[in-house]
Every structure is written in structure tokens, then in C-alpha cells.
Coordinates of C-alpha atoms (C1' of nucleotides) in Angstrom, one line a residue:
Chain A
X1 CA -10.7 -9.2 -34.7
X2 CA -9.7 -6.3 -32.5
X3 CA -11.7 -7.3 -29.3
X4 CA -11.1 -3.9 -27.7
X5 CA -12.6 -3.4 -24.2
X6 CA -13.9 -0.3 -22.5
X7 CA -12.3 1.2 -19.4
X8 CA -15.2 0.0 -17.2
X9 CA -14.8 -3.6 -18.4
X10 CA -11.1 -3.5 -17.8
X11 CA -11.5 -2.0 -14.4
X12 CA -13.8 -4.8 -13.4
X13 CA -11.6 -7.5 -14.8
X14 CA -8.7 -6.2 -12.8
X15 CA -10.7 -5.5 -9.6
X16 CA -9.9 -1.8 -9.6
X17 CA -11.5 1.5 -10.7
X18 CA -11.6 3.6 -13.9
X19 CA -10.0 6.4 -12.0
X20 CA -7.0 4.2 -11.3
X21 CA -6.6 3.3 -14.9
X22 CA -6.8 6.9 -16.0
X23 CA -4.2 7.8 -13.3
X24 CA -1.8 5.1 -14.6
X25 CA -2.2 6.5 -18.1
X26 CA -1.5 10.0 -16.8
X27 CA 1.7 8.8 -15.3
X28 CA 2.7 7.1 -18.6
X29 CA 2.5 3.6 -17.2
X30 CA 0.1 2.4 -19.9
X31 CA -1.5 3.7 -23.0
X32 CA -4.9 3.2 -24.5
X33 CA -6.1 3.5 -28.1
X34 CA -8.5 6.3 -28.8
X35 CA -10.3 7.3 -32.0
X36 CA -9.8 11.0 -31.2
X37 CA -8.0 12.7 -28.3
X38 CA -11.2 13.1 -26.3
X39 CA -12.9 9.9 -27.3
X40 CA -13.4 6.9 -25.1
X41 CA -10.4 4.7 -24.2
X42 CA -10.1 1.2 -25.6
X43 CA -7.9 -1.6 -24.3
X44 CA -6.5 -4.6 -26.1
X45 CA -5.2 -7.8 -24.6
X46 CA -1.6 -6.5 -24.6
X47 CA -2.6 -3.5 -22.5
X48 CA -4.7 -5.6 -20.2
X49 CA -1.8 -7.9 -19.6
X50 CA 0.4 -4.9 -18.9
X51 CA -2.1 -3.6 -16.4
X52 CA -2.3 -6.9 -14.7
X53 CA 1.4 -6.9 -14.3
X54 CA 1.4 -3.4 -12.9
X55 CA -1.3 -4.5 -10.4
X56 CA 0.8 -7.6 -9.3
X57 CA 3.8 -5.5 -8.7
X58 CA 1.7 -3.0 -6.7
X59 CA -0.5 -5.3 -4.6
X60 CA 1.7 -8.4 -4.2
X61 CA 5.1 -6.7 -3.8
X62 CA 4.0 -3.3 -2.5
X63 CA 6.1 -1.3 -5.0
X64 CA 5.2 2.4 -5.6
X65 CA 4.3 3.6 -9.0
X66 CA 7.7 5.2 -9.6
X67 CA 9.4 1.8 -9.0
X68 CA 6.8 0.1 -11.2
X69 CA 7.5 2.6 -13.9
X70 CA 11.2 1.6 -13.8
X71 CA 10.3 -2.1 -14.1
X72 CA 7.9 -1.5 -17.0
X73 CA 10.6 0.5 -18.8
X74 CA 12.8 -2.5 -18.4
X75 CA 10.2 -4.9 -19.7
X76 CA 9.8 -2.5 -22.7
X77 CA 13.5 -2.6 -23.3
X78 CA 13.3 -6.4 -23.3
X79 CA 10.5 -6.3 -25.9
X80 CA 12.7 -4.0 -27.9
X81 CA 15.5 -6.5 -27.6
X82 CA 13.3 -9.2 -29.2
X83 CA 12.9 -6.9 -32.2
X84 CA 16.6 -6.1 -32.3
X85 CA 17.4 -9.8 -31.8
X86 CA 15.4 -11.0 -34.8
X87 CA 16.7 -8.0 -36.8
X88 CA 20.2 -9.2 -35.9
X89 CA 22.2 -6.9 -33.5
X90 CA 25.7 -7.3 -32.3
X91 CA 26.5 -10.1 -29.9
X92 CA 27.9 -7.6 -27.4
X93 CA 24.8 -5.5 -27.3
X94 CA 22.7 -8.6 -27.1
X95 CA 24.4 -9.9 -24.0
X96 CA 24.4 -6.5 -22.5
X97 CA 20.5 -6.4 -22.5
X98 CA 20.3 -10.1 -21.5
X99 CA 22.4 -9.3 -18.4
X100 CA 20.3 -6.3 -17.6
X101 CA 17.0 -8.1 -18.0
X102 CA 18.2 -11.2 -16.2
X103 CA 19.3 -9.0 -13.3
X104 CA 16.0 -7.3 -13.0
X105 CA 14.0 -10.5 -12.9
X106 CA 16.4 -12.0 -10.4
X107 CA 15.9 -9.0 -8.2
X108 CA 12.1 -9.4 -8.4
X109 CA 12.3 -13.1 -7.8
X110 CA 14.3 -12.4 -4.6
X111 CA 11.7 -9.9 -3.4
X112 CA 9.0 -12.5 -4.1
X113 CA 10.9 -15.2 -2.1
X114 CA 11.3 -12.7 0.7
X115 CA 7.6 -12.0 0.8
X116 CA 6.7 -15.6 0.6
X117 CA 8.9 -16.3 3.6
X118 CA 7.3 -13.6 5.7
X119 CA 3.8 -14.6 4.6
X120 CA 4.5 -18.3 5.4
X121 CA 5.7 -17.3 8.8
X122 CA 2.6 -15.2 9.4
X123 CA 0.5 -18.1 8.3
X124 CA 2.3 -20.3 10.8
X125 CA 1.6 -17.8 13.6
X126 CA -2.1 -17.8 12.7
X127 CA -2.3 -21.6 12.6
X128 CA -0.7 -21.8 16.1
X129 CA -3.3 -19.3 17.4
X130 CA -6.1 -21.3 15.7
X131 CA -4.9 -24.5 17.3
X132 CA -5.0 -22.8 20.7
X133 CA -8.6 -21.8 20.0
X134 CA -9.5 -25.4 19.1
X135 CA -8.1 -26.7 22.4
X136 CA -9.9 -23.9 24.3
X137 CA -13.0 -25.1 22.4
X138 CA -12.6 -28.7 23.5
X139 CA -12.3 -27.5 27.1
X140 CA -15.8 -25.9 26.9
X141 CA -18.0 -28.3 25.0
X142 CA -21.2 -27.3 26.8
X143 CA -20.7 -23.7 25.7
X144 CA -20.5 -24.7 22.1
X145 CA -24.0 -25.9 22.2
X146 CA -25.3 -22.7 23.8
X147 CA -24.7 -20.7 20.5
Chain B
X1 CA 13.6 -4.5 34.6
X2 CA 11.5 -2.2 32.4
X3 CA 13.6 -2.4 29.3
X4 CA 11.8 0.5 27.7
X5 CA 12.9 1.7 24.2
X6 CA 12.9 5.1 22.5
X7 CA 10.8 5.8 19.5
X8 CA 13.9 5.9 17.3
X9 CA 15.0 2.5 18.4
X10 CA 11.6 1.0 17.8
X11 CA 11.3 2.6 14.4
X12 CA 14.6 1.0 13.4
X13 CA 13.7 -2.4 14.7
X14 CA 10.4 -2.3 12.7
X15 CA 12.0 -0.8 9.6
X16 CA 9.8 2.3 9.6
X17 CA 10.0 5.9 10.8
X18 CA 9.2 7.8 14.0
X19 CA 6.6 9.8 12.1
X20 CA 4.7 6.6 11.3
X21 CA 4.8 5.5 15.0
X22 CA 3.4 8.9 16.1
X23 CA 0.7 8.7 13.5
X24 CA -0.4 5.2 14.7
X25 CA -0.6 6.6 18.2
X26 CA -2.6 9.6 17.0
X27 CA -5.1 7.1 15.4
X28 CA -5.3 5.2 18.6
X29 CA -3.7 2.0 17.2
X30 CA -1.0 1.9 19.9
X31 CA -0.1 3.7 23.0
X32 CA 3.2 4.6 24.5
X33 CA 4.2 5.3 28.1
X34 CA 5.3 8.8 28.9
X35 CA 6.5 10.4 32.1
X36 CA 4.6 13.6 31.3
X37 CA 2.2 14.5 28.5
X38 CA 4.9 16.2 26.5
X39 CA 7.8 13.9 27.5
X40 CA 9.5 11.3 25.3
X41 CA 7.7 8.2 24.3
X42 CA 8.8 4.8 25.6
X43 CA 7.9 1.4 24.3
X44 CA 7.9 -1.9 26.1
X45 CA 8.0 -5.4 24.5
X46 CA 4.2 -5.6 24.5
X47 CA 3.8 -2.4 22.4
X48 CA 6.6 -3.5 20.1
X49 CA 4.9 -6.8 19.5
X50 CA 1.7 -4.9 18.8
X51 CA 3.4 -2.6 16.3
X52 CA 5.0 -5.6 14.6
X53 CA 1.5 -7.1 14.2
X54 CA 0.2 -3.9 12.8
X55 CA 3.0 -3.8 10.3
X56 CA 2.4 -7.4 9.2
X57 CA -1.3 -6.6 8.5
X58 CA -0.3 -3.5 6.6
X59 CA 2.6 -4.7 4.5
X60 CA 1.8 -8.4 4.0
X61 CA -1.9 -8.2 3.6
X62 CA -2.3 -4.7 2.4
X63 CA -5.0 -3.7 4.9
X64 CA -5.7 0.0 5.5
X65 CA -5.3 1.5 9.0
X66 CA -9.1 1.5 9.6
X67 CA -9.3 -2.3 9.0
X68 CA -6.3 -2.8 11.1
X69 CA -7.9 -0.8 13.9
X70 CA -10.8 -3.2 13.8
X71 CA -8.5 -6.2 14.0
X72 CA -6.5 -4.8 16.9
X73 CA -9.8 -4.1 18.7
X74 CA -10.6 -7.8 18.3
X75 CA -7.3 -8.8 19.6
X76 CA -7.9 -6.6 22.6
X77 CA -11.2 -8.2 23.2
X78 CA -9.5 -11.6 23.2
X79 CA -7.0 -10.4 25.7
X80 CA -9.9 -9.1 27.8
X81 CA -11.4 -12.5 27.5
X82 CA -8.4 -14.2 29.0
X83 CA -8.9 -12.0 32.1
X84 CA -12.6 -12.8 32.2
X85 CA -11.8 -16.5 31.6
X86 CA -9.5 -16.8 34.6
X87 CA -11.9 -14.6 36.6
X88 CA -14.5 -17.1 35.7
X89 CA -17.3 -15.9 33.4
X90 CA -20.4 -17.7 32.2
X91 CA -20.0 -20.5 29.7
X92 CA -22.3 -18.8 27.2
X93 CA -20.3 -15.6 27.1
X94 CA -17.1 -17.5 27.0
X95 CA -18.2 -19.4 23.9
X96 CA -19.5 -16.2 22.4
X97 CA -16.1 -14.6 22.3
X98 CA -14.4 -17.8 21.3
X99 CA -16.6 -18.0 18.3
X100 CA -15.9 -14.3 17.4
X101 CA -12.2 -14.6 17.9
X102 CA -12.0 -17.8 15.9
X103 CA -13.9 -16.3 13.1
X104 CA -11.6 -13.3 12.9
X105 CA -8.5 -15.5 12.8
X106 CA -10.1 -17.8 10.2
X107 CA -10.8 -14.8 8.0
X108 CA -7.2 -13.6 8.3
X109 CA -5.9 -17.1 7.5
X110 CA -8.1 -17.2 4.4
X111 CA -6.6 -13.8 3.2
X112 CA -3.1 -15.1 3.9
X113 CA -3.8 -18.3 1.9
X114 CA -5.2 -16.2 -1.0
X115 CA -2.1 -14.0 -1.0
X116 CA 0.2 -17.0 -0.8
X117 CA -1.5 -18.5 -3.9
X118 CA -1.2 -15.3 -5.9
X119 CA 2.5 -14.8 -4.8
X120 CA 3.3 -18.4 -5.7
X121 CA 1.8 -18.0 -9.1
X122 CA 3.7 -14.8 -9.6
X123 CA 6.9 -16.6 -8.6
X124 CA 6.1 -19.3 -11.2
X125 CA 5.8 -16.7 -13.9
X126 CA 9.1 -15.2 -13.0
X127 CA 10.8 -18.6 -12.9
X128 CA 9.5 -19.3 -16.4
X129 CA 10.8 -16.0 -17.7
X130 CA 14.2 -16.7 -16.0
X131 CA 14.3 -20.1 -17.6
X132 CA 13.8 -18.5 -21.0
X133 CA 16.6 -16.2 -20.3
X134 CA 18.9 -19.0 -19.5
X135 CA 18.2 -20.7 -22.8
X136 CA 18.7 -17.4 -24.7
X137 CA 22.0 -17.2 -22.8
X138 CA 23.1 -20.7 -23.9
X139 CA 22.4 -19.6 -27.5
X140 CA 24.9 -16.8 -27.1
X141 CA 27.9 -18.1 -25.2
X142 CA 30.4 -15.8 -27.0
X143 CA 28.5 -12.8 -25.9
X144 CA 28.7 -13.9 -22.3
X145 CA 32.5 -13.5 -22.4
X146 CA 32.2 -10.0 -23.8
X147 CA 30.9 -8.5 -20.6
Chain C
dT1 C1' -35.4 9.8 -26.9
dT2 C1' -33.9 7.6 -22.6
dG3 C1' -30.3 5.5 -19.8
dC4 C1' -25.9 4.1 -19.0
dT5 C1' -21.1 4.7 -19.4
dC6 C1' -17.8 7.6 -20.8
dC7 C1' -15.1 12.2 -20.5
dT8 C1' -12.4 16.2 -18.0
dC9 C1' -11.5 19.2 -14.2
dA10 C1' -10.8 19.7 -9.4
dC11 C1' -11.2 19.4 -4.5
dG12 C1' -10.9 15.7 -0.7
dT13 C1' -8.5 11.9 1.7
dC14 C1' -5.3 8.5 3.6
dA15 C1' -0.7 7.5 5.2
dC16 C1' 2.7 9.3 5.8
dG17 C1' 7.4 12.8 4.2
dT18 C1' 9.7 16.7 5.4
dG19 C1' 11.2 20.8 7.1
dA20 C1' 10.6 24.7 11.0
dG21 C1' 11.5 25.9 15.6
dG22 C1' 12.2 24.4 20.1
dT23 C1' 13.1 21.3 24.4
dG24 C1' 15.3 17.4 27.0
dG25 C1' 18.5 13.4 28.1
dC26 C1' 23.7 11.1 27.9
Chain D
dT1 C1' 28.5 22.8 27.2
dT2 C1' 28.0 20.4 22.8
dG3 C1' 25.5 17.0 20.0
dC4 C1' 22.0 14.0 19.2
dT5 C1' 17.4 12.6 19.6
dC6 C1' 13.2 13.9 20.9
dC7 C1' 8.9 17.1 20.7
dT8 C1' 4.8 19.6 18.3
dC9 C1' 2.8 22.0 14.5
dA10 C1' 2.0 22.3 9.7
dC11 C1' 2.4 22.2 4.8
dG12 C1' 3.6 18.8 0.9
dT13 C1' 3.0 14.4 -1.6
dC14 C1' 1.4 10.0 -3.5
dA15 C1' -2.4 7.2 -5.1
dC16 C1' -6.2 7.5 -5.7
dG17 C1' -11.9 8.8 -4.1
dT18 C1' -15.6 11.5 -5.2
dG19 C1' -18.7 14.5 -6.9
dA20 C1' -19.7 18.5 -10.7
dG21 C1' -21.0 19.2 -15.2
dG22 C1' -21.1 17.7 -19.8
dT23 C1' -20.7 14.5 -24.2
dG24 C1' -21.1 10.1 -26.7
dG25 C1' -22.5 5.1 -27.9
dC26 C1' -26.3 0.9 -27.7

DNA sequence: TTGCTCCTCACGTCACGTGAGGTGGC
DNA sequence: TTGCTCCTCACGTCACGTGAGGTGGC
């Protein structure tokens, strides 16, 4: 029931390389299960999801690995909260971490919105240029047949 | 009427550093006007627009400087076409470059659409997480006053 | 047993960051 | 004349790329 995958399989799923995954592990961004300390790395669904998240923060938002490390630490704190939550912590501590986690996600969401705005504007520019091409094309119909 | 700007001013406008602008010039991505070969660099509106374009390709689409170089070379060819166009070239050559330019822009547009899709999905994930926070918040109203 | 993928160094590369030491414009 | 920004090396850094040489699983 374990369904563990090799580093090569995971690299292909994520569209990256084995070198990159080992580098992430070296920086402490992810961990992999290993039979012995020199044995082959194995990845479960949890780790793959974590890696996917790291990749999104890196490629979509352009964060560096240090910033990503901070975010992942926050996510880890939130997971720890869930455990504390069900174990029954004080209401004050509970709200403390809720506020922190909420703030982090709001910050991310703002960055995403910002990027979306810039990307949409860029798409608009490209569409305008493409439209100008099409009108240039209409103006030279004979040339179109020459290709 | 020149309105030339210094490297520091341009760097601040683009939200980057003077080092980066000099590096781009070293790679041949942009040029700057200089009184002598060792004198201070000056940038006109054309060069600033070009730099802005380079930055968009780099930060929004994540292209490397080699790929960006290829794109800028294409843009240059299109500018050259405009000159040829008004000078009156053959219809065959005209359509040749129109096809090429159109293809380049379409490729870029596809990449932008792809990124927009991924970013929108990422925004959706974040919104779902934020919604879960809000319901957790409702469940602990007393704690909210404690902060 | 033969490939194929995996492993650990370790040097190379890309896109800059960051002083070191010096010259030029308001 | 005094700052401030500019200049050119040139070494450092981050996030990997890329072999070198060797071990382990189907």
C-alpha cells in the first residue's frame, strides 16, 4: 500500500531533474525515505505534493529557494497546528497560528493577483500585435499564396 | 529633445540593478549610447522599452537570456521588415517575414496562456485554503478577540 | 550476467551580487 | 571642492548542469 516512487519517476512527473530533487533535499526543503543512508531515495504522495508546491512557488511566482523554505516552514507549522488543534490547545495559541497562517496565504494570494495582472496585460499587448499582423496579412493576400 | 536617462534611473524604473543592465549589454541584448567608449551610458525611450520587454520575458515567462536573445533578434527582424516594407520589397519576401513574425508571437501567446492557466489554478487553490481558514476562524470567535 | 537507474563527489555555468579602486558630472 | 553616481575588473553566490567513477535493483 506504500506506492513509493523512485527519484527518476518523480523528476519526470514534475518536469524537472534528479539533480534538482537532490539539491532540494540537501537544502532541507524536502525529505525522502531511504532504507539505509546510502540507499536509493523513495517518495510517497505527501512528498510529491510538497515538491509540486515548491515548484509552483518557484516557477509561477519566481521565489528563491530561501523564501520557499520560509513558506514551507509555515506550511509545516500549520500541519502541526492541525495536530495541536485535535489534541486540544489553548484558544489563544490557536488563534495566534490561525492569524499567522492566514497572513501568509493572503500575502501569497496578493503576489499571485499581481502576477496575473501583469501576465494579462502582457497577453493584451501580444493580442494587439497579432491583430496588426492579421491586418497586414489582409493587405497582402497574393503573398499569402506564395508560401 | 533627447531625454536620455542614466543607468541608475533606468534601473530604478525597471526595478532592477545597474549590474543587470550592464550584463545585458555585455551579452548584446541591448545597446546604450555613449559619448566615448568609457563614458557614462545613456538610454533613450526605445532602449527602455526594449529593456522592459526583456524583463517581461524573463520574469513573467521565465525564459533564459539565450532564449530572450533569440526573441529580440526576431523583433529586430520585424523592425527591419517595416523599413523594407516602406522601401517596397517583393511580395514573397514580405509574406515570408510576416509568417515568421506571426509564428513567433503565436508561440509567445501560447506560453502566456499556459502560464495564465497554471497561475489561475494556483489562485484557486489558495482561495480554497483561505476559505477553510475563514471557517476555522468562525469556529473560534473568542480566540479572535484575544489577539 | 547484462542494462538501466541509482549513488556521491566535484568542477562548470548562468545571471547576476558585491566589494575594490578609480574617474567624471551637478 | 565635496558628494554622488558612474566606470571597469574580478571574485562570490545561487540553482542547478554535467561528467567521473562506482554500487544496487528488475
